[in-house]
Amino acid sequence: QVQLVQSGAEVKKPGSSVKVSCKASGGTFSSYISSWVRQAPGQGLEWMGGITPILGPANYAQKFQGRVTITADESTSTVYLELSSLRSEDTAVYFCARGIAGRTSAIPYYFDYWGQGTLVTVSS
Amino acid sequence: DIQMTQSPSSLPASVGDRVTITCRASQSINDYLNWYQQKPGKAPKLLIYAASSLLSGVPSRFSGSGSGTDFTLTISSLHPEDFATYYCQQSYTTPSFGPGTKVDIK
């Protein structure tokens, strides 16, 4: 049974950075696209980017280019999201999600397993 | 980027009702369309992928249809556990989600 377990809630100051982790178990980690999707309070879902560990560099949504870094540690089956220059609008629940490769190797076909979510609060 | 819209945004319904949610893409996405269910405080759950393929273990009262730009999710007979928010998501290009449809108690 695939499980994605995320790190705990964070409270950050504006202008700082946050790093959230997501540890996978029960499946083949390296060949799937591990993505990050965020949800601001009362809002919808927003894909931030994803990485397939065996293929190398992550792909990012244009909105977050330059501010987000997604990395993976194959030895521990863990994927990380780092978001910098935080502002109040980044307050959200951040989900990791496992994606099956779709039309291209960089585009997840669908997200079949999700982490429990990590609340990141940005406040002065 | 491909924009996704859903209607209605809110859908009051009763147990036993047939419920239909519509999703529209800003350009053709063939059948690269998925549906998720989300309950408060929980992660989304995949229900349907490739527009009409039911994920294993999802009740058969859920069905999806459509191709190109227009898609529907139908719940044939609403159960109490189906009150939730439903999102469509395109995977033709960089993933994007619809704004959601909240199915709540009439």
mmCIF file of C-alpha atoms in Angstrom:
data_model
loop_
_atom_site.group_PDB
_atom_site.id
_atom_site.type_symbol
_atom_site.label_atom_id
_atom_site.label_comp_id
_atom_site.label_asym_id
_atom_site.label_seq_id
_atom_site.Cartn_x
_atom_site.Cartn_y
_atom_site.Cartn_z
ATOM 1 C CA GLN A 1 0.000 0.000 0.000
ATOM 2 C CA VAL A 2 1.489 3.318 -1.096
ATOM 3 C CA GLN A 3 1.733 5.973 1.609
ATOM 4 C CA LEU A 4 2.976 9.541 1.418
ATOM 5 C CA VAL A 5 3.764 11.093 4.792
ATOM 6 C CA GLN A 6 4.520 14.801 4.980
ATOM 7 C CA SER A 7 6.358 16.888 7.544
ATOM 8 C CA GLY A 8 4.523 18.990 10.090
ATOM 9 C CA ALA A 9 3.011 22.451 10.037
ATOM 10 C CA GLU A 10 5.250 25.507 9.694
ATOM 11 C CA VAL A 11 4.916 29.147 10.664
ATOM 12 C CA LYS A 12 7.205 31.494 8.747
ATOM 13 C CA LYS A 13 7.928 35.205 8.522
ATOM 14 C CA PRO A 14 7.448 37.088 5.262
ATOM 15 C CA GLY A 15 10.619 37.013 3.160
ATOM 16 C CA SER A 16 11.863 33.743 4.636
ATOM 17 C CA SER A 17 11.909 30.245 3.112
ATOM 18 C CA VAL A 18 10.229 26.974 4.001
ATOM 19 C CA LYS A 19 11.156 23.386 3.194
ATOM 20 C CA VAL A 20 8.516 20.660 3.343
ATOM 21 C CA SER A 21 9.203 16.945 2.985
ATOM 22 C CA CYS A 22 7.178 13.992 1.743
ATOM 23 C CA LYS A 23 8.339 10.432 2.413
ATOM 24 C CA ALA A 24 6.983 7.641 0.220
ATOM 25 C CA SER A 25 6.604 4.016 1.167
ATOM 26 C CA GLY A 26 5.043 0.926 -0.345
ATOM 27 C CA GLY A 27 5.765 1.668 -4.001
ATOM 28 C CA THR A 28 8.427 2.336 -6.611
ATOM 29 C CA PHE A 29 9.429 5.890 -5.795
ATOM 30 C CA SER A 30 11.946 6.766 -8.479
ATOM 31 C CA SER A 31 9.879 6.169 -11.605
ATOM 32 C CA TYR A 32 6.818 8.223 -10.656
ATOM 33 C CA ILE A 33 6.332 11.960 -10.885
ATOM 34 C CA SER A 34 6.241 13.378 -7.342
ATOM 35 C CA SER A 35 4.340 16.646 -7.506
ATOM 36 C CA TRP A 36 3.437 19.436 -5.124
ATOM 37 C CA VAL A 37 -0.056 20.924 -5.154
ATOM 38 C CA ARG A 38 -1.133 23.739 -2.872
ATOM 39 C CA GLN A 39 -4.495 24.932 -1.606
ATOM 40 C CA ALA A 40 -4.957 28.355 -0.045
ATOM 41 C CA PRO A 41 -7.652 28.608 2.656
ATOM 42 C CA GLY A 42 -11.080 28.129 1.098
ATOM 43 C CA GLN A 43 -9.584 28.030 -2.385
ATOM 44 C CA GLY A 44 -8.923 25.500 -5.135
ATOM 45 C CA LEU A 45 -5.942 23.359 -6.062
ATOM 46 C CA GLU A 46 -2.796 24.669 -7.742
ATOM 47 C CA TRP A 47 0.004 22.521 -9.205
ATOM 48 C CA MET A 48 3.432 23.904 -8.357
ATOM 49 C CA GLY A 49 5.798 21.437 -9.983
ATOM 50 C CA GLY A 50 7.024 17.872 -10.045
ATOM 51 C CA ILE A 51 10.067 15.644 -10.282
ATOM 52 C CA THR A 52 10.745 12.125 -11.527
ATOM 53 C CA PRO A 53 13.852 11.070 -9.606
ATOM 54 C CA ILE A 54 15.251 8.766 -12.308
ATOM 55 C CA LEU A 55 14.918 11.495 -14.957
ATOM 56 C CA GLY A 56 16.589 14.361 -13.138
ATOM 57 C CA PRO A 57 15.565 18.026 -12.903
ATOM 58 C CA ALA A 58 12.159 19.132 -11.726
ATOM 59 C CA ASN A 59 9.554 20.932 -13.808
ATOM 60 C CA TYR A 60 7.823 23.964 -12.381
ATOM 61 C CA ALA A 61 4.663 25.910 -13.021
ATOM 62 C CA GLN A 62 5.573 29.240 -14.577
ATOM 63 C CA LYS A 63 3.976 31.119 -11.681
ATOM 64 C CA PHE A 64 6.530 29.717 -9.250
ATOM 65 C CA GLN A 65 9.642 29.732 -11.441
ATOM 66 C CA GLY A 66 12.606 31.201 -9.543
ATOM 67 C CA ARG A 67 10.972 30.843 -6.164
ATOM 68 C CA VAL A 68 10.412 27.097 -5.837
ATOM 69 C CA THR A 69 12.839 24.183 -5.750
ATOM 70 C CA ILE A 70 11.751 20.542 -5.788
ATOM 71 C CA THR A 71 14.331 17.875 -5.044
ATOM 72 C CA ALA A 72 14.310 14.161 -4.328
ATOM 73 C CA ASP A 73 16.449 11.806 -2.262
ATOM 74 C CA GLU A 74 16.146 8.344 -3.765
ATOM 75 C CA SER A 75 17.985 6.755 -0.837
ATOM 76 C CA THR A 76 15.151 7.710 1.525
ATOM 77 C CA SER A 77 12.280 7.905 -1.020
ATOM 78 C CA THR A 78 11.679 11.483 0.043
ATOM 79 C CA VAL A 79 10.766 14.504 -2.063
ATOM 80 C CA TYR A 80 11.209 18.079 -0.871
ATOM 81 C CA LEU A 81 9.574 21.393 -1.677
ATOM 82 C CA GLU A 82 11.417 24.594 -0.876
ATOM 83 C CA LEU A 83 9.618 27.902 -1.385
ATOM 84 C CA SER A 84 11.499 31.155 -0.896
ATOM 85 C CA SER A 85 10.618 34.844 -0.528
ATOM 86 C CA LEU A 86 7.453 33.881 1.311
ATOM 87 C CA ARG A 87 4.520 36.270 1.401
ATOM 88 C CA SER A 88 1.146 36.124 3.091
ATOM 89 C CA GLU A 89 -0.451 34.807 -0.108
ATOM 90 C CA ASP A 90 1.670 31.649 0.254
ATOM 91 C CA THR A 91 -0.315 30.649 3.342
ATOM 92 C CA ALA A 92 -1.793 27.346 2.237
ATOM 93 C CA VAL A 93 -1.906 23.611 2.718
ATOM 94 C CA TYR A 94 0.804 21.998 0.594
ATOM 95 C CA PHE A 95 0.145 18.456 -0.663
ATOM 96 C CA CYS A 96 2.554 16.052 -2.265
ATOM 97 C CA ALA A 97 0.981 13.745 -4.816
ATOM 98 C CA ARG A 98 2.206 10.784 -6.848
ATOM 99 C CA GLY A 99 1.703 11.107 -10.566
ATOM 100 C CA ILE A 100 1.763 8.575 -13.369
ATOM 101 C CA ALA A 101 3.694 9.868 -16.402
ATOM 102 C CA GLY A 102 1.281 10.922 -19.126
ATOM 103 C CA ARG A 103 1.476 12.595 -22.524
ATOM 104 C CA THR A 104 5.095 13.444 -21.866
ATOM 105 C CA SER A 105 7.435 12.254 -19.159
ATOM 106 C CA ALA A 106 7.174 15.652 -17.462
ATOM 107 C CA ILE A 107 3.376 15.799 -17.300
ATOM 108 C CA PRO A 108 1.576 13.718 -14.681
ATOM 109 C CA TYR A 109 -1.342 11.813 -16.224
ATOM 110 C CA TYR A 110 -3.220 11.772 -12.937
ATOM 111 C CA PHE A 111 -2.490 11.883 -9.193
ATOM 112 C CA ASP A 112 -3.391 8.583 -7.564
ATOM 113 C CA TYR A 113 -1.864 8.961 -4.086
ATOM 114 C CA TRP A 114 -1.664 12.076 -1.927
ATOM 115 C CA GLY A 115 0.050 13.062 1.283
ATOM 116 C CA GLN A 116 -1.959 14.313 4.239
ATOM 117 C CA GLY A 117 -1.012 17.954 3.618
ATOM 118 C CA THR A 118 1.234 20.425 5.425
ATOM 119 C CA LEU A 119 -0.098 23.793 6.551
ATOM 120 C CA VAL A 120 2.344 26.626 5.958
ATOM 121 C CA THR A 121 1.362 29.905 7.587
ATOM 122 C CA VAL A 122 3.172 33.079 6.585
ATOM 123 C CA SER A 123 2.685 35.820 9.129
ATOM 124 C CA SER A 124 4.675 38.613 10.688
ATOM 125 C CA ASP B 1 -1.912 27.743 -19.993
ATOM 126 C CA ILE B 2 -5.178 25.849 -20.196
ATOM 127 C CA GLN B 3 -7.959 27.307 -18.044
ATOM 128 C CA MET B 4 -10.557 25.024 -16.517
ATOM 129 C CA THR B 5 -14.054 26.118 -15.505
ATOM 130 C CA GLN B 6 -16.748 24.180 -13.639
ATOM 131 C CA SER B 7 -20.455 24.628 -13.187
ATOM 132 C CA PRO B 8 -22.231 24.975 -10.968
ATOM 133 C CA SER B 9 -19.953 26.229 -8.215
ATOM 134 C CA SER B 10 -22.435 25.031 -5.619
ATOM 135 C CA LEU B 11 -24.982 22.235 -5.941
ATOM 136 C CA PRO B 12 -27.540 21.655 -3.168
ATOM 137 C CA ALA B 13 -28.776 18.080 -3.406
ATOM 138 C CA SER B 14 -30.512 15.321 -1.472
ATOM 139 C CA VAL B 15 -29.605 11.696 -0.869
ATOM 140 C CA GLY B 16 -30.776 9.686 -3.865
ATOM 141 C CA ASP B 17 -30.523 12.581 -6.327
ATOM 142 C CA ARG B 18 -28.816 12.246 -9.691
ATOM 143 C CA VAL B 19 -26.061 14.854 -9.774
ATOM 144 C CA THR B 20 -24.220 16.195 -12.817
ATOM 145 C CA ILE B 21 -21.201 18.508 -12.743
ATOM 146 C CA THR B 22 -19.793 20.129 -15.864
ATOM 147 C CA CYS B 23 -16.166 20.975 -16.597
ATOM 148 C CA ARG B 24 -14.926 22.965 -19.578
ATOM 149 C CA ALA B 25 -11.385 23.463 -20.876
ATOM 150 C CA SER B 26 -10.237 26.625 -22.667
ATOM 151 C CA GLN B 27 -8.873 24.489 -25.528
ATOM 152 C CA SER B 28 -9.129 20.882 -26.576
ATOM 153 C CA ILE B 29 -7.534 18.440 -24.161
ATOM 154 C CA ASN B 30 -8.729 15.240 -25.894
ATOM 155 C CA ASP B 31 -9.584 12.972 -22.955
ATOM 156 C CA TYR B 32 -6.821 14.142 -20.594
ATOM 157 C CA LEU B 33 -9.313 14.946 -17.845
ATOM 158 C CA ASN B 34 -9.495 13.650 -14.301
ATOM 159 C CA TRP B 35 -11.994 14.062 -11.477
ATOM 160 C CA TYR B 36 -11.233 14.267 -7.754
ATOM 161 C CA GLN B 37 -13.356 14.343 -4.611
ATOM 162 C CA GLN B 38 -12.225 16.353 -1.596
ATOM 163 C CA LYS B 39 -13.712 16.473 1.879
ATOM 164 C CA PRO B 40 -12.889 19.211 4.408
ATOM 165 C CA GLY B 41 -9.437 18.845 5.936
ATOM 166 C CA LYS B 42 -8.527 15.926 3.667
ATOM 167 C CA ALA B 43 -6.460 15.409 0.557
ATOM 168 C CA PRO B 44 -8.235 15.016 -2.779
ATOM 169 C CA LYS B 45 -9.096 11.494 -3.921
ATOM 170 C CA LEU B 46 -8.939 10.421 -7.544
ATOM 171 C CA LEU B 47 -12.272 9.119 -8.837
ATOM 172 C CA ILE B 48 -12.016 9.095 -12.628
ATOM 173 C CA TYR B 49 -9.088 9.432 -15.025
ATOM 174 C CA ALA B 50 -8.913 9.776 -18.797
ATOM 175 C CA ALA B 51 -12.376 11.359 -18.771
ATOM 176 C CA SER B 52 -14.323 8.131 -18.251
ATOM 177 C CA SER B 53 -12.139 5.462 -16.595
ATOM 178 C CA LEU B 54 -13.267 4.639 -13.076
ATOM 179 C CA LEU B 55 -10.417 4.104 -10.634
ATOM 180 C CA SER B 56 -10.467 0.658 -9.071
ATOM 181 C CA GLY B 57 -12.441 0.700 -5.832
ATOM 182 C CA VAL B 58 -14.532 3.765 -6.686
ATOM 183 C CA PRO B 59 -18.282 3.037 -6.565
ATOM 184 C CA SER B 60 -19.977 2.523 -9.915
ATOM 185 C CA ARG B 61 -22.489 5.303 -9.196
ATOM 186 C CA PHE B 62 -19.709 7.671 -10.315
ATOM 187 C CA SER B 63 -19.217 8.080 -14.055
ATOM 188 C CA GLY B 64 -17.464 10.498 -16.368
ATOM 189 C CA SER B 65 -17.896 11.436 -19.989
ATOM 190 C CA GLY B 66 -16.739 13.912 -22.584
ATOM 191 C CA SER B 67 -13.882 14.698 -24.896
ATOM 192 C CA GLY B 68 -12.275 17.783 -26.364
ATOM 193 C CA THR B 69 -13.388 20.728 -24.236
ATOM 194 C CA ASP B 70 -16.583 19.591 -22.469
ATOM 195 C CA PHE B 71 -16.812 16.987 -19.738
ATOM 196 C CA THR B 72 -19.272 15.791 -17.124
ATOM 197 C CA LEU B 73 -19.123 13.923 -13.841
ATOM 198 C CA THR B 74 -22.336 12.153 -12.891
ATOM 199 C CA ILE B 75 -23.318 10.592 -9.595
ATOM 200 C CA SER B 76 -26.292 8.385 -10.409
ATOM 201 C CA SER B 77 -27.738 8.288 -6.892
ATOM 202 C CA LEU B 78 -26.171 10.481 -4.227
ATOM 203 C CA HIS B 79 -25.067 8.734 -1.039
ATOM 204 C CA PRO B 80 -24.491 10.554 2.279
ATOM 205 C CA GLU B 81 -20.724 10.159 1.946
ATOM 206 C CA ASP B 82 -20.747 11.908 -1.454
ATOM 207 C CA PHE B 83 -21.297 15.384 -0.002
ATOM 208 C CA ALA B 84 -17.953 16.956 -0.860
ATOM 209 C CA THR B 85 -16.206 19.266 -3.297
ATOM 210 C CA TYR B 86 -15.365 17.910 -6.750
ATOM 211 C CA TYR B 87 -12.519 19.140 -8.935
ATOM 212 C CA CYS B 88 -11.681 18.451 -12.537
ATOM 213 C CA GLN B 89 -8.040 18.526 -13.649
ATOM 214 C CA GLN B 90 -6.510 18.518 -17.108
ATOM 215 C CA SER B 91 -3.291 16.651 -17.843
ATOM 216 C CA TYR B 92 -2.870 17.592 -21.516
ATOM 217 C CA THR B 93 -0.264 20.176 -20.563
ATOM 218 C CA THR B 94 1.042 21.587 -17.263
ATOM 219 C CA PRO B 95 -1.634 20.378 -14.842
ATOM 220 C CA SER B 96 -4.425 22.738 -13.904
ATOM 221 C CA PHE B 97 -7.572 22.275 -11.867
ATOM 222 C CA GLY B 98 -11.069 23.623 -12.105
ATOM 223 C CA PRO B 99 -12.331 25.872 -9.290
ATOM 224 C CA GLY B 100 -14.427 23.118 -7.759
ATOM 225 C CA THR B 101 -18.103 22.265 -7.275
ATOM 226 C CA LYS B 102 -19.381 21.912 -3.742
ATOM 227 C CA VAL B 103 -22.164 19.347 -3.402
ATOM 228 C CA ASP B 104 -23.977 20.087 -0.169
ATOM 229 C CA ILE B 105 -27.192 19.179 1.567
ATOM 230 C CA LYS B 106 -30.344 20.789 0.165
#
